[in-house]
Coordinates of C-alpha atoms in Angstrom, one line a residue:
Chain A
M1 CA 17.0 19.2 -56.2
A2 CA 15.2 19.8 -59.5
M3 CA 17.7 22.1 -61.3
Q4 CA 15.2 24.0 -63.3
E5 CA 15.9 27.6 -64.0
S6 CA 13.0 30.0 -63.9
K7 CA 12.1 33.6 -64.5
K8 CA 9.0 35.2 -63.0
K9 CA 7.7 38.7 -63.4
Y10 CA 7.8 40.3 -60.0
F11 CA 6.6 43.9 -59.7
G12 CA 8.2 45.6 -62.7
G13 CA 11.1 43.3 -63.0
F14 CA 11.9 39.6 -63.0
Q15 CA 13.0 37.2 -60.3
H16 CA 15.4 34.7 -61.8
R17 CA 16.5 31.3 -60.4
K18 CA 19.8 30.2 -61.9
F19 CA 22.1 27.2 -61.5
H20 CA 25.8 27.5 -62.2
D21 CA 29.0 25.5 -61.7
S22 CA 31.1 26.9 -58.9
K23 CA 34.8 26.2 -59.0
V24 CA 35.4 27.3 -55.4
C25 CA 32.6 25.2 -54.0
G26 CA 33.2 22.3 -56.4
C27 CA 29.5 21.8 -57.2
K28 CA 26.5 23.4 -58.9
M29 CA 25.2 26.3 -56.9
S30 CA 21.7 27.7 -57.1
L31 CA 21.2 31.4 -57.1
G32 CA 18.4 33.9 -57.1
V33 CA 18.7 37.2 -59.0
Y34 CA 16.1 39.9 -59.0
L35 CA 16.4 42.4 -61.9
P36 CA 14.4 45.5 -61.5
E37 CA 12.5 47.1 -64.4
A38 CA 15.4 49.6 -64.8
Y39 CA 17.7 46.7 -65.7
Y40 CA 15.7 46.0 -68.9
A41 CA 15.3 49.6 -69.7
E42 CA 19.1 49.5 -70.4
E43 CA 19.6 53.2 -69.9
S44 CA 22.4 52.7 -67.4
P45 CA 23.8 49.8 -65.5
V46 CA 22.0 49.0 -62.2
P47 CA 23.7 48.7 -58.8
V48 CA 23.4 45.4 -56.9
I49 CA 22.8 44.3 -53.4
Y50 CA 24.0 40.8 -52.2
Y51 CA 21.4 39.4 -49.8
L52 CA 23.0 36.7 -47.6
S53 CA 20.7 34.3 -45.9
G54 CA 20.8 32.6 -42.6
L55 CA 21.1 29.1 -41.2
T56 CA 19.0 26.4 -43.0
C57 CA 18.0 28.7 -45.8
T58 CA 18.5 28.2 -49.5
D59 CA 18.5 31.0 -52.1
E60 CA 14.7 30.7 -52.2
N61 CA 13.6 31.6 -48.7
A62 CA 14.5 35.3 -48.9
S63 CA 13.4 35.7 -52.5
Q64 CA 10.0 34.4 -51.5
K65 CA 9.5 35.8 -48.0
S66 CA 11.4 39.0 -47.6
G67 CA 9.3 41.2 -49.8
I68 CA 12.5 43.0 -50.9
Q69 CA 11.7 43.1 -54.6
R70 CA 9.0 45.8 -54.2
Y71 CA 11.6 48.3 -53.0
A72 CA 14.5 47.0 -55.2
D73 CA 12.3 47.7 -58.2
E74 CA 11.3 51.1 -56.9
H75 CA 14.9 52.1 -56.5
G76 CA 16.2 50.3 -59.6
I77 CA 18.6 48.0 -57.7
A78 CA 19.3 44.4 -58.5
V79 CA 19.3 41.8 -55.7
V80 CA 21.4 38.6 -55.6
F81 CA 20.4 35.8 -53.3
P82 CA 23.2 33.2 -52.9
D83 CA 22.7 29.8 -51.3
T84 CA 24.1 29.3 -47.8
S85 CA 26.5 26.4 -48.5
P86 CA 27.7 24.0 -51.2
R87 CA 25.4 21.0 -51.6
G88 CA 25.7 17.4 -52.9
H89 CA 29.2 16.6 -51.7
N90 CA 27.8 14.0 -49.2
V91 CA 30.5 14.9 -46.7
D92 CA 30.1 12.6 -43.7
G93 CA 28.0 14.4 -41.1
E94 CA 27.2 17.4 -43.4
S95 CA 23.5 17.2 -42.6
D96 CA 23.7 16.0 -39.0
S97 CA 22.8 19.4 -37.5
W98 CA 21.0 22.4 -38.8
D99 CA 23.7 24.9 -37.6
F100 CA 26.7 23.3 -39.2
G101 CA 27.5 21.9 -42.7
V102 CA 24.8 22.0 -45.3
G103 CA 22.8 25.3 -45.1
A104 CA 25.4 26.7 -42.6
G105 CA 28.4 27.9 -44.6
F106 CA 29.0 30.9 -42.5
Y107 CA 30.5 32.8 -45.4
I108 CA 34.1 31.7 -44.6
N109 CA 36.8 29.8 -46.4
A110 CA 37.2 26.6 -44.4
T111 CA 40.7 25.4 -43.8
E112 CA 40.0 22.0 -42.3
S113 CA 40.4 19.6 -45.2
K114 CA 37.2 17.7 -44.5
W115 CA 35.3 20.9 -45.3
K116 CA 37.5 22.0 -48.2
H117 CA 34.5 22.8 -50.4
W118 CA 33.1 25.2 -47.9
K119 CA 34.4 28.4 -49.5
M120 CA 31.4 30.7 -49.3
Y121 CA 33.7 33.7 -48.7
D122 CA 35.4 33.3 -52.0
Y123 CA 32.2 32.3 -53.6
V124 CA 30.5 35.6 -52.7
T125 CA 33.5 37.9 -53.0
K126 CA 35.3 36.5 -56.0
E127 CA 33.1 34.1 -58.0
L128 CA 29.7 35.7 -58.0
P129 CA 30.7 39.1 -59.3
V130 CA 32.4 37.4 -62.3
Y131 CA 29.3 35.2 -62.9
L132 CA 27.0 38.2 -62.8
M133 CA 29.1 40.2 -65.2
E134 CA 28.9 37.4 -67.7
E135 CA 25.3 36.5 -67.2
F136 CA 23.7 39.9 -66.5
P137 CA 25.9 42.5 -68.2
N138 CA 23.7 45.4 -67.2
I139 CA 24.5 44.9 -63.5
D140 CA 27.3 47.2 -62.4
T141 CA 29.2 44.9 -60.0
T142 CA 31.5 47.7 -59.0
N143 CA 28.4 49.5 -57.5
A144 CA 27.5 46.9 -54.9
S145 CA 26.3 46.6 -51.3
L146 CA 25.8 43.8 -48.8
M147 CA 23.0 42.9 -46.5
G148 CA 22.0 39.7 -44.7
H149 CA 20.0 38.0 -42.0
S150 CA 21.4 36.2 -38.9
M151 CA 24.3 34.1 -40.2
G152 CA 23.9 36.2 -43.4
G153 CA 24.2 39.4 -41.4
H154 CA 27.4 38.0 -40.0
G155 CA 28.5 37.3 -43.6
A156 CA 27.6 40.8 -44.8
L157 CA 29.4 42.6 -42.0
T158 CA 32.6 40.5 -42.1
I159 CA 32.8 40.6 -45.9
F160 CA 32.3 44.4 -45.8
F161 CA 34.9 45.1 -43.2
K162 CA 37.5 43.1 -45.1
N163 CA 36.6 44.5 -48.5
Y164 CA 35.5 48.0 -47.9
N165 CA 36.8 49.0 -51.3
K166 CA 34.5 46.6 -53.1
Y167 CA 31.2 47.5 -51.4
K168 CA 29.4 50.8 -50.8
S169 CA 27.4 49.9 -47.7
V170 CA 26.3 47.1 -45.4
S171 CA 23.2 46.4 -43.4
A172 CA 22.0 43.4 -41.4
F173 CA 18.9 41.9 -39.8
S174 CA 19.6 40.3 -36.4
P175 CA 23.2 39.4 -37.3
I176 CA 25.5 37.1 -35.4
C177 CA 27.8 40.0 -34.4
N178 CA 30.5 38.2 -32.3
P179 CA 30.7 34.5 -33.4
I180 CA 33.8 33.8 -31.4
N181 CA 31.7 34.4 -28.3
C182 CA 28.5 32.5 -29.1
P183 CA 27.6 28.8 -29.4
W184 CA 26.8 29.0 -33.2
G185 CA 30.1 30.7 -34.0
K186 CA 32.2 28.5 -31.8
K187 CA 30.7 25.3 -33.3
A188 CA 31.1 26.5 -36.9
F189 CA 34.5 28.0 -36.6
G190 CA 35.8 25.1 -34.7
G191 CA 34.6 22.7 -37.4
Y192 CA 35.6 24.7 -40.4
L193 CA 38.8 26.5 -39.1
G194 CA 40.1 24.2 -36.5
A195 CA 41.1 25.3 -33.0
N196 CA 42.8 28.5 -34.0
L197 CA 41.4 31.6 -32.4
E198 CA 43.4 34.0 -34.6
A199 CA 41.8 32.4 -37.6
W200 CA 38.4 32.7 -36.0
K201 CA 38.9 36.4 -35.4
Q202 CA 39.3 37.0 -39.1
Y203 CA 35.7 36.2 -39.5
D204 CA 34.3 38.0 -36.5
A205 CA 32.5 41.3 -37.1
T206 CA 33.2 42.6 -33.6
E207 CA 36.9 41.8 -33.9
L208 CA 37.1 43.2 -37.5
A209 CA 35.3 46.4 -36.4
K210 CA 38.0 46.9 -33.8
G211 CA 40.8 46.7 -36.4
Y212 CA 38.9 48.5 -39.2
K213 CA 41.1 51.1 -40.9
G214 CA 39.1 51.9 -44.0
P215 CA 37.4 55.2 -44.8
K216 CA 34.7 56.5 -42.5
T217 CA 31.5 54.4 -43.0
E218 CA 28.1 53.9 -41.5
I219 CA 26.8 50.4 -40.9
F220 CA 23.1 49.6 -40.3
V221 CA 22.1 46.9 -37.8
D222 CA 18.5 46.0 -37.3
Q223 CA 17.4 43.9 -34.3
G224 CA 14.1 42.6 -32.9
T225 CA 13.8 42.9 -29.1
A226 CA 11.7 39.7 -28.9
D227 CA 14.2 37.6 -30.7
S228 CA 14.8 34.4 -28.8
F229 CA 18.4 34.2 -30.1
L230 CA 19.4 37.7 -29.1
E231 CA 21.0 37.1 -25.7
E232 CA 23.0 34.0 -26.4
Q233 CA 23.8 34.1 -30.1
L234 CA 23.6 37.6 -31.6
L235 CA 25.4 40.0 -29.2
P236 CA 24.9 43.3 -31.1
E237 CA 26.0 45.2 -28.0
N238 CA 29.5 43.7 -28.4
L239 CA 29.7 45.1 -31.9
K240 CA 28.3 48.4 -30.8
A241 CA 31.0 48.7 -28.1
A242 CA 33.7 47.9 -30.7
V243 CA 32.3 50.5 -33.1
E244 CA 32.1 53.1 -30.5
A245 CA 35.8 52.7 -29.9
N246 CA 36.5 53.1 -33.6
P247 CA 36.0 56.7 -35.0
S248 CA 36.0 55.3 -38.6
I249 CA 32.7 53.5 -38.1
D250 CA 29.3 54.9 -37.3
M251 CA 26.6 52.3 -36.4
R252 CA 22.9 52.8 -36.8
L253 CA 21.5 50.2 -34.4
E254 CA 17.7 50.0 -34.6
Y255 CA 16.0 47.9 -31.9
R256 CA 12.5 47.0 -33.1
D257 CA 10.2 46.5 -30.1
G258 CA 8.4 43.2 -30.0
Y259 CA 9.8 41.7 -33.2
D260 CA 11.4 38.3 -33.4
H261 CA 13.9 36.6 -35.7
S262 CA 11.5 35.6 -38.5
Y263 CA 10.7 36.7 -42.0
F264 CA 7.6 38.4 -40.6
Y265 CA 10.1 40.8 -38.9
I266 CA 12.3 41.2 -42.0
A267 CA 9.4 41.9 -44.3
S268 CA 8.3 44.6 -41.8
F269 CA 11.5 46.6 -42.2
V270 CA 13.2 45.6 -45.4
E271 CA 12.1 48.9 -47.0
D272 CA 14.3 50.8 -44.6
H273 CA 17.3 48.8 -45.6
I274 CA 16.8 49.3 -49.3
Q275 CA 16.4 53.0 -48.7
F276 CA 19.7 53.0 -46.8
H277 CA 21.5 51.2 -49.5
A278 CA 20.0 53.3 -52.3
K279 CA 21.5 56.4 -50.7
H280 CA 25.0 54.9 -50.9
L281 CA 24.6 53.2 -54.3
K282 CA 23.0 56.1 -56.0
A283 CA 25.6 58.5 -54.7
E284 CA 27.7 57.5 -57.7
F285 CA 25.3 59.0 -60.2
Chain B
M1 CA 8.4 35.2 24.3
E2 CA 12.0 34.0 24.3
Q3 CA 14.0 34.6 21.2
Q4 CA 14.3 30.9 20.3
Q5 CA 10.5 30.5 20.5
Q6 CA 10.1 33.5 18.3
Q7 CA 12.4 32.1 15.8
Q8 CA 10.6 28.8 15.8
L9 CA 7.3 30.6 15.4
G10 CA 8.7 32.5 12.5
V11 CA 9.8 29.3 10.7
V12 CA 6.4 27.8 11.2
V13 CA 4.7 30.9 9.8
A14 CA 7.0 30.9 6.8
I15 CA 6.4 27.2 6.1
G16 CA 2.7 27.7 6.4
A17 CA 2.8 30.6 4.0
V18 CA 4.7 28.5 1.4
V19 CA 2.2 25.6 1.8
L20 CA -0.8 27.9 1.5
S21 CA 0.5 29.7 -1.6
A22 CA 1.3 26.3 -3.2
L23 CA -2.2 25.1 -2.4
Y24 CA -3.7 28.4 -3.8
T25 CA -1.6 28.0 -7.1
F26 CA -2.8 24.4 -7.4
L27 CA -6.4 25.3 -7.0
A28 CA -6.1 28.3 -9.4
S29 CA -4.7 26.1 -12.1
K30 CA -7.6 23.7 -11.7
S31 CA -10.1 26.5 -12.5
N32 CA -9.2 26.3 -16.2
K33 CA -8.8 30.0 -16.9
K34 CA -8.6 30.9 -20.5
P35 CA -8.0 34.6 -20.9
D36 CA -9.6 36.4 -23.9
Q37 CA -11.9 33.6 -24.8
A38 CA -15.5 33.0 -24.3
K39 CA -16.7 30.3 -22.0
D40 CA -16.4 26.8 -23.2
K41 CA -19.3 25.9 -25.5
G42 CA -19.5 22.3 -24.5
R43 CA -17.8 19.4 -23.1
R44 CA -16.4 16.4 -24.9
S45 CA -18.9 13.6 -25.0
R46 CA -19.8 10.8 -27.4
S47 CA -23.0 11.2 -29.4
R48 CA -23.7 7.6 -30.3
S49 CA -26.5 8.3 -32.6
E50 CA -24.3 10.3 -35.0
G51 CA -21.1 8.4 -34.4
K52 CA -19.4 11.8 -34.2
Q53 CA -17.8 13.3 -31.2
K54 CA -19.1 16.6 -29.8
V55 CA -16.2 18.9 -29.7
D56 CA -15.5 22.4 -28.4
F57 CA -14.5 23.7 -31.7
T58 CA -14.1 27.3 -30.6
S59 CA -11.3 26.5 -28.1
L60 CA -8.0 27.6 -29.7
Q61 CA -4.4 26.8 -29.1
V62 CA -1.8 29.3 -30.3
L63 CA 1.0 27.8 -32.5
Y64 CA 2.8 31.1 -32.9
D65 CA 2.2 34.8 -32.4
R66 CA 4.6 37.1 -34.2
K67 CA 4.7 40.9 -34.6
C68 CA 4.4 41.9 -38.3
F69 CA 4.0 45.4 -39.8
G70 CA 2.9 46.7 -36.4
G71 CA 0.2 44.1 -35.9
R72 CA 0.2 40.4 -35.0
Q73 CA 0.4 37.4 -37.2
I74 CA -1.0 34.5 -35.1
R75 CA -1.5 30.8 -36.1
Y76 CA -4.1 28.7 -34.3
V77 CA -5.1 25.0 -34.1
H78 CA -8.4 23.6 -32.9
E79 CA -10.7 20.6 -33.0
S80 CA -13.1 21.1 -35.9
K81 CA -16.7 20.0 -35.5
C82 CA -17.5 19.7 -39.2
C83 CA -14.2 18.2 -40.3
Q84 CA -13.9 15.9 -37.2
N85 CA -10.2 16.6 -37.2
K86 CA -7.7 19.2 -36.0
M87 CA -7.7 22.3 -38.2
I88 CA -5.2 25.1 -38.5
F89 CA -5.9 28.7 -39.4
S90 CA -4.1 32.0 -39.1
V91 CA -5.2 35.6 -38.4
Y92 CA -3.5 38.9 -38.9
F93 CA -4.6 41.5 -36.4
P94 CA -3.8 45.1 -37.3
S95 CA -2.3 47.1 -34.3
S96 CA -5.6 48.8 -33.7
Y97 CA -7.2 45.5 -32.6
K98 CA -5.5 45.8 -29.2
D99 CA -6.5 49.5 -28.7
T100 CA -8.1 49.8 -25.3
Q101 CA -8.6 53.6 -25.3
E102 CA -12.1 54.8 -24.4
G103 CA -14.3 54.9 -27.4
I104 CA -11.8 52.9 -29.5
K105 CA -12.0 49.6 -27.7
D106 CA -15.5 48.8 -28.9
L107 CA -14.9 49.7 -32.5
K108 CA -15.3 46.7 -34.7
I109 CA -12.6 45.8 -37.2
P110 CA -13.5 44.7 -40.7
F111 CA -11.7 41.7 -42.2
V112 CA -10.9 39.7 -45.3
Y113 CA -11.1 36.0 -45.6
C114 CA -8.1 35.0 -47.7
L115 CA -8.5 31.6 -49.4
T116 CA -5.4 30.1 -50.8
G117 CA -4.6 27.5 -53.5
L118 CA -3.8 23.9 -54.2
T119 CA -0.8 22.5 -52.2
T120 CA -0.6 25.6 -50.0
S121 CA -1.7 26.3 -46.4
D122 CA -2.9 29.1 -44.1
E123 CA 0.7 30.3 -44.2
Y124 CA 0.9 31.1 -47.9
F125 CA -0.5 34.6 -47.9
P126 CA 1.2 35.6 -44.7
T127 CA 4.7 34.4 -45.6
S128 CA 4.8 34.9 -49.4
T129 CA 2.8 37.9 -50.4
G130 CA 3.5 40.8 -48.1
I131 CA -0.3 41.2 -47.6
Q132 CA 0.1 42.4 -44.0
K133 CA 1.6 45.7 -45.1
W134 CA -1.6 46.7 -46.7
A135 CA -3.8 45.2 -44.0
S136 CA -1.9 47.3 -41.5
K137 CA -2.1 50.4 -43.7
H138 CA -5.9 50.1 -44.2
D139 CA -6.6 48.9 -40.7
V140 CA -8.3 45.6 -41.6
A141 CA -7.8 42.1 -40.2
L142 CA -7.1 39.0 -42.3
V143 CA -8.3 35.5 -41.7
F144 CA -6.5 32.6 -43.4
P145 CA -8.1 29.2 -43.4
D146 CA -6.1 26.1 -44.3
T147 CA -6.8 24.2 -47.6
S148 CA -7.9 21.0 -46.0
P149 CA -7.8 18.9 -42.8
R150 CA -4.4 17.3 -42.3
N151 CA -3.1 14.0 -40.9
T152 CA -6.6 12.6 -40.9
G153 CA -5.6 9.0 -41.2
V154 CA -7.5 8.7 -44.5
E155 CA -5.6 6.3 -46.8
G156 CA -3.8 8.1 -49.6
E157 CA -4.6 11.5 -48.3
S158 CA -1.2 12.8 -49.4
E159 CA -0.5 10.5 -52.2
T160 CA -1.1 13.1 -55.0
F161 CA -1.3 16.8 -54.8
E162 CA -4.5 16.8 -56.7
V163 CA -6.8 15.1 -54.2
G164 CA -6.8 15.1 -50.4
T165 CA -4.3 17.1 -48.3
A166 CA -4.2 20.8 -49.4
A167 CA -6.8 20.1 -52.1
G168 CA -10.0 20.7 -50.3
L169 CA -11.6 22.8 -53.1
Y170 CA -13.8 24.6 -50.4
L171 CA -16.6 22.1 -50.9
N172 CA -18.4 19.5 -48.8
A173 CA -17.4 16.0 -49.9
T174 CA -20.2 13.4 -50.1
K175 CA -18.1 10.3 -50.6
R176 CA -17.7 8.5 -47.3
K177 CA -13.9 8.2 -47.7
W178 CA -13.5 12.0 -47.7
S179 CA -16.2 12.7 -45.2
K180 CA -13.8 15.0 -43.3
W181 CA -13.4 17.2 -46.3
Q182 CA -16.1 19.7 -45.4
M183 CA -14.3 22.9 -46.3
Y184 CA -17.4 24.7 -47.4
T185 CA -19.1 24.4 -44.0
Y186 CA -15.8 25.0 -42.3
V187 CA -15.3 28.4 -44.0
V188 CA -18.9 29.5 -44.2
E189 CA -20.2 28.4 -40.8
E190 CA -17.7 27.1 -38.4
L191 CA -14.9 29.6 -38.8
P192 CA -17.2 32.6 -38.4
E193 CA -18.5 31.1 -35.1
I194 CA -14.9 30.6 -33.9
L195 CA -14.1 34.2 -34.7
S196 CA -17.2 35.5 -32.8
A197 CA -16.3 33.3 -29.8
N198 CA -12.7 34.4 -29.6
F199 CA -12.3 37.7 -31.3
P200 CA -15.4 39.8 -30.6
R201 CA -13.9 42.9 -32.2
L202 CA -13.8 41.3 -35.7
D203 CA -16.8 42.6 -37.5
R204 CA -18.7 39.6 -39.0
Q205 CA -21.1 42.0 -40.6
N206 CA -18.3 43.7 -42.5
C207 CA -16.1 41.1 -44.2
T208 CA -15.1 40.1 -47.7
L209 CA -13.5 37.2 -49.6
L210 CA -10.2 37.2 -51.4
G211 CA -8.9 34.1 -53.2
H212 CA -5.9 32.8 -55.1
S213 CA -6.1 29.9 -57.6
M214 CA -8.2 27.1 -55.9
G215 CA -8.9 29.8 -53.2
G216 CA -10.4 31.9 -56.0
C217 CA -12.7 29.0 -56.8
G218 CA -13.8 28.8 -53.2
S219 CA -14.2 32.6 -52.8
L220 CA -16.4 32.8 -55.9
Q221 CA -18.8 30.0 -55.2
I222 CA -19.0 30.9 -51.5
Y223 CA -19.8 34.5 -52.4
L224 CA -22.4 33.6 -55.0
K225 CA -24.2 31.3 -52.5
N226 CA -24.0 33.7 -49.6
P227 CA -24.3 37.3 -50.9
N228 CA -25.6 38.5 -47.6
K229 CA -22.7 37.2 -45.6
Y230 CA -19.9 39.0 -47.5
K231 CA -19.6 42.5 -48.8
G232 CA -17.4 41.7 -51.8
C233 CA -15.1 39.3 -53.5
S234 CA -11.9 39.5 -55.6
C235 CA -9.5 36.9 -56.9
I236 CA -6.1 36.5 -58.5
N237 CA -5.5 33.7 -61.0
A238 CA -8.7 32.0 -59.9
V239 CA -9.9 28.4 -60.8
T240 CA -13.3 29.5 -62.1
N241 CA -14.6 26.4 -63.9
P242 CA -13.2 23.2 -62.4
C243 CA -15.7 21.0 -64.2
N244 CA -14.0 21.8 -67.4
G245 CA -10.4 21.9 -66.1
V246 CA -7.6 19.4 -66.4
W247 CA -7.2 19.1 -62.7
G248 CA -10.8 19.8 -61.4
P249 CA -12.5 16.5 -62.4
K250 CA -10.0 14.5 -60.3
P251 CA -10.8 15.9 -56.9
L252 CA -14.5 16.4 -57.9
T253 CA -14.8 12.7 -58.7
A254 CA -13.1 11.7 -55.5
Y255 CA -15.1 13.9 -53.3
L256 CA -18.5 13.8 -55.0
G257 CA -18.6 10.8 -57.3
D258 CA -18.4 10.5 -61.1
N259 CA -21.7 12.2 -62.0
P260 CA -20.7 15.7 -63.3
D261 CA -24.2 17.0 -62.3
S262 CA -23.2 16.7 -58.7
W263 CA -20.1 18.9 -59.3
K264 CA -22.0 21.9 -60.7
K265 CA -23.0 23.4 -57.4
W266 CA -19.3 23.8 -56.5
D267 CA -18.3 25.2 -59.8
P268 CA -18.4 29.1 -59.9
T269 CA -19.1 29.2 -63.6
E270 CA -22.1 26.8 -63.2
V271 CA -23.3 28.7 -60.2
V272 CA -23.1 32.1 -61.7
A273 CA -24.9 30.9 -64.8
K274 CA -28.0 30.2 -62.6
Y275 CA -27.5 33.0 -60.1
A276 CA -30.7 34.8 -59.1
G277 CA -29.7 36.8 -56.1
P278 CA -29.1 40.4 -55.5
P279 CA -26.7 42.3 -57.9
L280 CA -23.0 41.6 -57.1
K281 CA -19.6 42.9 -58.3
I282 CA -16.6 40.6 -58.6
W283 CA -13.1 41.5 -59.7
I284 CA -10.8 38.8 -61.1
E285 CA -7.2 39.6 -62.0
Q286 CA -5.3 37.2 -64.2
G287 CA -1.6 37.0 -65.1
S288 CA -1.2 36.7 -68.9
E289 CA 1.8 34.3 -68.7
D290 CA 0.1 32.0 -66.2
P291 CA 0.7 28.5 -67.5
Y292 CA -2.6 27.2 -66.0
L293 CA -4.7 29.9 -67.6
N294 CA -6.2 27.9 -70.4
F295 CA -6.1 24.5 -68.6
D296 CA -7.6 25.1 -65.2
L297 CA -8.4 28.8 -64.6
L298 CA -10.7 29.7 -67.6
P299 CA -11.8 33.1 -66.2
Y300 CA -13.3 34.0 -69.6
N301 CA -15.8 31.1 -69.1
F302 CA -16.9 32.6 -65.8
K303 CA -17.2 36.1 -67.2
E304 CA -19.2 34.8 -70.2
A305 CA -21.6 32.9 -68.0
A306 CA -22.1 35.9 -65.7
D307 CA -22.6 38.2 -68.7
N308 CA -25.1 35.8 -70.3
N309 CA -27.1 35.7 -67.1
G310 CA -28.3 39.3 -67.3
K311 CA -25.1 40.7 -65.7
R312 CA -26.7 40.3 -62.3
V313 CA -23.1 39.5 -61.4
E314 CA -20.9 42.2 -62.8
V315 CA -17.5 40.6 -63.4
K316 CA -14.4 42.8 -64.0
L317 CA -11.8 40.6 -65.5
T318 CA -8.4 42.3 -65.9
Y319 CA -5.3 40.6 -67.5
R320 CA -1.9 41.7 -66.2
E321 CA 0.8 41.4 -68.8
G322 CA 3.8 39.1 -68.1
Y323 CA 2.7 37.8 -64.7
D324 CA 2.6 34.1 -64.0
H325 CA 0.6 32.0 -61.5
G326 CA 2.3 32.1 -58.1
F327 CA 3.6 34.3 -55.3
A328 CA 5.5 36.6 -57.6
C329 CA 2.3 37.6 -59.3
V330 CA 0.2 37.7 -56.1
S331 CA 2.8 39.8 -54.3
S332 CA 2.8 42.2 -57.2
L333 CA -1.0 42.6 -57.3
I334 CA -1.9 42.3 -53.7
E335 CA -1.7 46.0 -53.0
G336 CA -4.4 46.7 -55.5
H337 CA -6.7 44.0 -54.1
L338 CA -6.3 45.1 -50.5
F339 CA -7.2 48.7 -51.6
Y340 CA -10.2 47.3 -53.4
H341 CA -11.3 45.5 -50.2
A342 CA -10.5 48.4 -48.0
K343 CA -12.8 50.6 -50.1
I344 CA -15.7 48.1 -49.8
L345 CA -15.1 47.8 -46.1
G346 CA -15.3 51.5 -45.6
R347 CA -11.6 52.0 -44.7
V348 CA -10.5 54.3 -47.4
K349 CA -10.5 57.9 -46.3
E350 CA -8.2 59.6 -48.8
I351 CA -7.5 59.6 -52.5
R352 CA -4.7 57.1 -53.3
K353 CA -1.7 58.4 -55.1
P354 CA -1.5 56.8 -58.6
S355 CA 0.7 53.8 -58.6
F356 CA 2.4 51.5 -61.1
F357 CA -0.2 49.0 -60.3
D358 CA -3.2 50.9 -61.5

């Protein structure tokens, strides 16, 4: 991977590509950071959305294909695009399948020693905010939200439920809502966490929603009805059932008729998500 | 009849029904139905005198069909007559294309040919620029050709990014090695026929050209040579004078030979200098921080040549401060360009709110 940092003007702001040494992942990690025009105006610190990507993606797919920057610039919000796994460790079998290993970090902290570098949970929740504060001081990392697509939607939801004090809102496109009950989740958790169902539940949005005891919150889940992964892998109705039983969570579940799992779908509705987050992030002002 | 005989008769009738329906299904599949397409234009046959195969170039296979901003983003592959190879292209249909209401269903939809740059494909605009949002808003369709034939078997076709695959330069190669590289004929003649045969509601009389980078080069020289086929043309970060660029002479030599005189007819700056057709307007936007600006794009050469030729071709050249060459710039500027095309195509019905991008 050519490790060349870049900075491109994108709408009124700039899309950065950065490389930094990650202690928790034990390697260099690439990172996309979109800074809106408001960041450079330096009048007040800008809020930030972490956009977590799905299986096989790098930090570049969403920054190129989601179209999120238009709306981030409009609302004066920074967007951070992490990668989806550590890279370059050459762990045996890390690239054997597209749904496990490289490009498939699942935003967990692996406990199986073979995958000890797979610490994407700590990377996103602990390491990135510190890096951002140092590198981009006009980002207010205490005014942050989460969103994601597919595996990244699972990441956003689970991180939010476990850290509701650190994030203002969460939304997801076609998230993996109940990984302990779908093939992708079982494969990933089995590999990273071993055969320990209790450990798996700690990273399952549906299980976490059941046990959520934080302040009243609204989560936003977006789902295409023509998504080929919907029935076997995504299971939003399971999350909905858990949420309905928990008075502390409201769920806005938007089914989009005829849309699939792709970036064509995300681009069509990403504006709605930024508007949703802007409400919660701006509420501080 | 006795009950047993009745039962036996019932079984025979049931078996007969199954056999008949299987036979019917078999015969129906043989009749080669292709919904939504015109009748096959011709059958495969060898034409020995030309050494070229006759192909039914209008027969399309769908690679994918995805909903996007209310419309459909569809990718097709077909056998190309002029390129003698499989070719891929994409189309964005706004939601109105499928309207079957009385009075609406015969209305034609204007469209924009979007020509894309070196190393990219028909997927560049649809995946990386957000262009469909504006096509949907203005109710226009978009047609995205590829940048060359692919997997042709030509030796070294993908050896460098400068020549061959994804470097078609929208010209007709004359060198035998690159005889499949007939991108000019493909875009100007073959693709429109494909659109007519398959998508009768696309209005061929009401279409424009939009180009990025090498696609800007294609759009400009195609427009200048065919002012009656297109209603307008705009470009972002266009290659306007490949004869004088760093990259241009490499593919030009490969496709046309090393006599620069043979290159001129494909060079927009050379073409506009000699243009003698009806008055035209062209808009070129150029990012000021584009690293290729003074090496390969040279839009000031194009404007100068147009201005020196009696301004028959009125070129509006606008620089956008801080923008570079690629998708970040194109995404940022595309709203303005689709609005420009929508006006030309008669789709703008209201005054646009002022925007940052004015």
